């Protein structure tokens, strides 16, 4: 049977080129060749296994708002997972179809053998030559190279269609990851300038990071500043408020204690991860 490792390798002259036609080229319907027949057969299989497209009508598309849905990293990841699942299913269906086709082809060729002529007269050169020619024809047909090539072509076409859909999604995922990293770094580089700004931080983890920073020594503060892109002129106002306001200092100490207790509970029930 066909396999990815056993596919026919491309010629050196075709390296770097797209061997699949991207546009429709009409074939001679009156005198179809083997290629046209095999493609028609494969098209029938695709329609039978995948069905036809019943999407919205042109009128419905025109009535649809032009605003496209926002693509998030989670949505793109789901699309990639679904595409890979569907491709695996397509390969399994194609393999089952090819196996059934191969079995039918072998049975058909076997049934074409005329057992009545096996007992030929060895003294009759006409019968001997006829049987030899028949056996030669049968032996030449047994490997069924054209049938194997058709199977390879079908697998290659399915994989090409899969990769053609997958590669743009992978590129989109890289872009979204890069964007999220950039936004996170920008957010991490921001530092509250007052107690009020600290209280207005919506993300509890970021608040806890700031609280831990305020309790660190100067050398540890510098390491965190290097990690998050903070500078002294940005952190000094809150450090001064922390030193001058006893109530705020107690709040920070209590916040870190609660955060440490929460981290301990998470570590006891989950795999240890990155800590703020």
Short mmCIF file of C-alpha atoms in Angstrom, two decimals:
data_model
loop_
_atom_site.label_atom_id
_atom_site.label_comp_id
_atom_site.label_asym_id
_atom_site.label_seq_id
_atom_site.Cartn_x
_atom_site.Cartn_y
_atom_site.Cartn_z
CA UNK A 1 0.00 0.00 0.00
CA UNK A 2 1.02 3.62 -0.33
CA UNK A 3 2.96 5.25 2.46
CA UNK A 4 4.53 8.64 2.98
CA UNK A 5 8.01 7.10 2.99
CA UNK A 6 7.33 5.07 -0.15
CA UNK A 7 6.05 7.84 -2.38
CA UNK A 8 7.73 8.48 -5.69
CA UNK A 9 10.44 11.06 -5.20
CA UNK A 10 10.42 14.24 -7.32
CA UNK A 11 13.02 14.77 -9.99
CA UNK A 12 15.91 17.12 -9.20
CA UNK A 13 14.76 19.47 -11.96
CA UNK A 14 11.44 19.94 -10.15
CA UNK A 15 12.86 20.89 -6.75
CA UNK A 16 11.49 24.16 -5.43
CA UNK A 17 8.53 24.06 -7.81
CA UNK A 18 4.86 23.41 -7.16
CA UNK A 19 3.96 20.16 -8.89
CA UNK A 20 0.23 20.64 -8.32
CA UNK A 21 -1.92 22.59 -10.73
CA UNK A 22 -3.46 25.67 -9.16
CA UNK A 23 -5.88 26.28 -12.04
CA UNK A 24 -8.31 24.14 -13.97
CA UNK A 25 -7.07 22.83 -17.31
CA UNK A 26 -9.88 21.28 -19.43
CA UNK A 27 -9.23 17.71 -20.53
CA UNK A 28 -10.42 15.98 -23.66
CA UNK A 29 -13.74 14.42 -22.60
CA UNK A 30 -14.12 12.54 -25.88
CA UNK A 31 -10.78 10.73 -25.56
CA UNK A 32 -9.79 10.67 -21.86
CA UNK A 33 -6.36 9.34 -21.05
CA UNK A 34 -5.34 7.35 -17.97
CA UNK A 35 -4.62 10.56 -16.05
CA UNK A 36 -8.08 11.96 -16.76
CA UNK A 37 -9.74 8.69 -15.76
CA UNK A 38 -7.79 8.39 -12.50
CA UNK A 39 -8.57 12.00 -11.60
CA UNK A 40 -12.24 11.48 -12.33
CA UNK A 41 -12.19 8.38 -10.16
CA UNK A 42 -10.51 10.27 -7.33
CA UNK A 43 -13.00 13.13 -7.66
CA UNK A 44 -15.84 10.64 -7.30
CA UNK A 45 -14.21 9.27 -4.15
CA UNK A 46 -13.84 12.78 -2.68
CA UNK A 47 -17.50 13.57 -3.34
CA UNK A 48 -18.58 10.26 -1.84
CA UNK A 49 -16.42 10.56 1.29
CA UNK A 50 -16.49 14.33 1.89
CA UNK A 51 -19.87 15.24 0.42
CA UNK A 52 -20.68 18.46 -1.39
CA UNK A 53 -20.49 21.98 -0.02
CA UNK A 54 -23.80 23.42 1.12
CA UNK A 55 -22.71 26.84 2.32
CA UNK A 56 -24.62 30.10 2.48
CA UNK A 57 -26.05 31.52 -0.71
CA UNK A 58 -24.72 34.67 -2.36
CA UNK A 59 -27.70 36.60 -0.99
CA UNK A 60 -26.94 35.40 2.53
CA UNK A 61 -23.26 36.29 2.18
CA UNK A 62 -24.15 39.82 1.05
CA UNK A 63 -26.46 40.21 4.05
CA UNK A 64 -23.72 39.09 6.44
CA UNK A 65 -21.83 41.91 8.22
CA UNK A 66 -18.43 42.58 6.72
CA UNK A 67 -16.64 42.58 10.06
CA UNK A 68 -14.67 39.36 10.36
CA UNK A 69 -14.47 37.63 13.76
CA UNK A 70 -11.38 38.42 15.79
CA UNK A 71 -8.88 35.58 15.54
CA UNK A 72 -7.31 34.75 18.90
CA UNK A 73 -4.48 32.34 19.65
CA UNK A 74 -6.95 29.89 21.22
CA UNK A 75 -9.20 29.98 18.12
CA UNK A 76 -6.27 29.38 15.77
CA UNK A 77 -4.99 26.53 17.96
CA UNK A 78 -8.43 24.93 17.81
CA UNK A 79 -8.47 25.29 14.02
CA UNK A 80 -5.07 23.59 13.76
CA UNK A 81 -6.17 20.73 16.02
CA UNK A 82 -9.37 20.24 14.03
CA UNK A 83 -7.50 20.37 10.71
CA UNK A 84 -5.03 17.73 11.90
CA UNK A 85 -7.86 15.54 13.20
CA UNK A 86 -9.70 15.86 9.90
CA UNK A 87 -6.54 15.07 7.93
CA UNK A 88 -5.97 11.92 9.97
CA UNK A 89 -9.55 10.89 9.28
CA UNK A 90 -9.10 11.61 5.57
CA UNK A 91 -5.97 9.44 5.44
CA UNK A 92 -7.77 6.58 7.19
CA UNK A 93 -10.72 6.81 4.79
CA UNK A 94 -8.42 6.96 1.76
CA UNK A 95 -6.40 3.98 2.97
CA UNK A 96 -9.56 1.92 3.46
CA UNK A 97 -10.81 2.97 0.02
CA UNK A 98 -7.50 2.10 -1.64
CA UNK A 99 -7.36 -1.27 0.10
CA UNK A 100 -10.85 -2.13 -1.15
CA UNK A 101 -9.96 -0.94 -4.66
CA UNK A 102 -6.73 -2.94 -4.66
CA UNK A 103 -8.51 -6.09 -3.50
CA UNK A 104 -11.16 -5.70 -6.20
CA UNK A 105 -8.50 -5.13 -8.85
CA UNK A 106 -6.59 -8.24 -7.81
CA UNK A 107 -9.76 -10.35 -7.82
CA UNK A 108 -10.73 -9.01 -11.24
CA UNK A 109 -7.35 -9.89 -12.72
CA UNK A 110 -7.43 -13.31 -11.10
CA UNK A 111 -10.89 -14.03 -12.51
CA UNK A 112 -9.67 -13.09 -15.99
CA UNK A 113 -7.43 -16.18 -16.13
CA UNK A 114 -8.87 -18.79 -18.48
CA UNK A 115 -8.34 -22.10 -16.66
CA UNK A 116 -9.63 -24.04 -19.68
CA UNK A 117 -6.43 -23.48 -21.63
CA UNK A 118 -4.04 -24.60 -18.91
CA UNK A 119 -3.87 -28.13 -20.24
CA UNK A 120 -2.32 -27.26 -23.56
CA UNK A 121 -0.75 -29.74 -25.88
CA UNK A 122 3.00 -29.44 -25.38
CA UNK A 123 3.51 -30.63 -28.93
CA UNK A 124 1.36 -27.86 -30.37
CA UNK A 125 3.58 -24.76 -30.78
CA UNK A 126 0.56 -22.49 -31.32
CA UNK A 127 -0.99 -23.45 -27.99
CA UNK A 128 2.39 -23.25 -26.21
CA UNK A 129 3.10 -19.80 -27.62
CA UNK A 130 -0.43 -18.62 -26.79
CA UNK A 131 -0.15 -19.78 -23.17
CA UNK A 132 3.32 -18.24 -22.81
CA UNK A 133 2.06 -14.91 -24.15
CA UNK A 134 -0.95 -15.04 -21.82
CA UNK A 135 1.23 -15.78 -18.78
CA UNK A 136 3.62 -12.99 -19.73
CA UNK A 137 0.72 -10.55 -20.01
CA UNK A 138 -0.63 -11.65 -16.63
CA UNK A 139 2.78 -11.46 -14.92
CA UNK A 140 3.39 -7.99 -16.34
CA UNK A 141 0.03 -6.82 -15.04
CA UNK A 142 0.42 -8.21 -11.51
CA UNK A 143 2.55 -5.34 -10.10
CA UNK A 144 -0.16 -2.88 -11.27
CA UNK A 145 2.23 0.07 -11.41
CA UNK A 146 -0.39 2.45 -12.76
CA UNK A 147 -2.74 1.50 -9.94
CA UNK A 148 0.03 2.11 -7.39
CA UNK A 149 0.82 5.46 -8.99
CA UNK A 150 -2.84 6.45 -8.78
CA UNK A 151 -2.83 5.65 -5.07
CA UNK A 152 0.33 7.69 -4.55
CA UNK A 153 -1.17 10.59 -6.49
CA UNK A 154 -4.33 10.55 -4.38
CA UNK A 155 -2.34 10.54 -1.13
CA UNK A 156 -0.11 13.33 -2.41
CA UNK A 157 -3.13 15.43 -3.38
CA UNK A 158 -4.73 15.03 0.04
CA UNK A 159 -1.48 15.89 1.82
CA UNK A 160 -0.96 18.89 -0.45
CA UNK A 161 -4.43 20.22 0.32
CA UNK A 162 -3.82 19.64 4.03
CA UNK A 163 -0.47 21.47 4.05
CA UNK A 164 -1.91 24.28 1.94
CA UNK A 165 -4.46 24.89 4.74
CA UNK A 166 -2.09 24.17 7.63
CA UNK A 167 0.86 26.42 6.75
CA UNK A 168 -1.10 29.71 6.83
CA UNK A 169 -2.56 28.73 10.21
CA UNK A 170 0.91 27.99 11.59
CA UNK A 171 2.14 31.37 10.33
CA UNK A 172 -0.90 33.08 11.89
CA UNK A 173 -0.23 31.31 15.19
CA UNK A 174 3.40 32.52 15.20
CA UNK A 175 2.21 36.08 14.58
CA UNK A 176 -0.36 35.89 17.38
CA UNK A 177 2.19 34.44 19.80
CA UNK A 178 4.64 37.19 18.91
CA UNK A 179 1.93 39.82 19.39
CA UNK A 180 0.93 38.37 22.78
CA UNK A 181 4.56 38.31 23.88
CA UNK A 182 4.98 41.95 22.85
CA UNK A 183 1.79 43.00 24.68
CA UNK A 184 2.83 41.07 27.79
CA UNK A 185 6.26 42.69 27.81
CA UNK A 186 4.69 46.11 27.44
CA UNK A 187 2.32 45.37 30.31
CA UNK A 188 5.14 43.97 32.45
CA UNK A 189 7.23 47.09 31.84
CA UNK A 190 4.51 49.31 33.34
CA UNK A 191 4.92 50.14 37.03
CA UNK A 192 2.36 51.92 39.27
CA UNK A 193 3.40 55.42 40.32
CA UNK A 194 1.19 55.64 43.40
CA UNK A 195 -0.73 53.53 45.92
CA UNK A 196 -3.92 54.34 44.03
CA UNK A 197 -2.48 53.07 40.75
CA UNK A 198 -1.37 49.90 42.54
CA UNK A 199 -4.89 49.31 43.83
CA UNK A 200 -6.31 49.88 40.33
CA UNK A 201 -4.25 47.08 38.76
CA UNK A 202 -6.90 44.57 37.52
CA UNK A 203 -4.57 41.57 37.37
CA UNK A 204 -4.01 39.95 40.76
CA UNK A 205 -0.78 38.27 39.62
CA UNK A 206 0.71 41.59 38.54
CA UNK A 207 -0.25 43.12 41.90
CA UNK A 208 1.48 40.25 43.66
CA UNK A 209 4.60 40.74 41.53
CA UNK A 210 4.75 44.43 42.54
CA UNK A 211 4.21 43.51 46.20
CA UNK A 212 7.06 41.00 46.14
CA UNK A 213 9.28 43.56 44.47
CA UNK A 214 8.66 46.07 47.28
CA UNK A 215 9.76 43.53 49.90
CA UNK A 216 12.98 42.52 48.13
CA UNK A 217 16.48 43.75 48.86
CA UNK A 218 18.09 46.27 46.52
CA UNK A 219 20.09 43.57 44.68
CA UNK A 220 16.97 41.45 44.24
CA UNK A 221 15.06 44.53 43.10
CA UNK A 222 17.66 45.14 40.41
CA UNK A 223 17.32 41.58 39.13
CA UNK A 224 13.56 41.96 38.85
CA UNK A 225 14.00 45.33 37.16
CA UNK A 226 16.24 43.70 34.56
CA UNK A 227 13.69 40.90 34.04
CA UNK A 228 10.71 43.23 33.54
CA UNK A 229 12.35 46.30 31.99
CA UNK A 230 11.71 48.63 34.93
CA UNK A 231 13.92 51.63 35.67
CA UNK A 232 14.62 53.32 39.01
CA UNK A 233 12.82 56.54 38.15
CA UNK A 234 9.66 54.49 37.48
CA UNK A 235 9.79 52.40 40.67
CA UNK A 236 11.03 55.04 43.14
CA UNK A 237 7.63 56.80 43.71
CA UNK A 238 5.94 53.59 44.92
CA UNK A 239 9.01 52.52 46.91
CA UNK A 240 8.89 55.89 48.71
CA UNK A 241 5.17 55.50 49.39
CA UNK A 242 5.79 51.97 50.68
CA UNK A 243 8.43 53.19 53.13
CA UNK A 244 6.38 56.19 54.31
CA UNK A 245 2.94 54.56 54.62
CA UNK A 246 2.78 51.97 57.40
CA UNK A 247 -0.72 50.83 56.42
CA UNK A 248 0.33 50.23 52.82
CA UNK A 249 3.42 48.34 54.03
CA UNK A 250 1.25 46.04 56.16
CA UNK A 251 -1.07 45.50 53.21
CA UNK A 252 1.87 44.46 50.99
CA UNK A 253 3.24 42.06 53.61
CA UNK A 254 -0.17 40.44 54.07
CA UNK A 255 -0.70 40.24 50.30
CA UNK A 256 2.59 38.35 49.82
CA UNK A 257 1.72 35.94 52.66
CA UNK A 258 -1.64 35.15 51.06
CA UNK A 259 0.04 34.74 47.69
CA UNK A 260 2.62 32.32 49.11
CA UNK A 261 -0.11 30.24 50.74
CA UNK A 262 -2.03 30.14 47.48
CA UNK A 263 1.10 29.07 45.58
CA UNK A 264 1.70 26.26 48.07
CA UNK A 265 -1.83 24.94 47.56
CA UNK A 266 -1.42 25.05 43.76
CA UNK A 267 1.91 23.21 43.94
CA UNK A 268 0.37 20.42 46.00
CA UNK A 269 -2.32 19.73 43.36
CA UNK A 270 -0.59 20.63 40.06
CA UNK A 271 2.70 20.40 38.27
CA UNK A 272 5.08 23.15 39.45
CA UNK A 273 5.23 26.02 37.01
CA UNK A 274 6.77 29.44 36.57
CA UNK A 275 6.24 31.71 39.56
CA UNK A 276 5.98 35.44 39.58
#
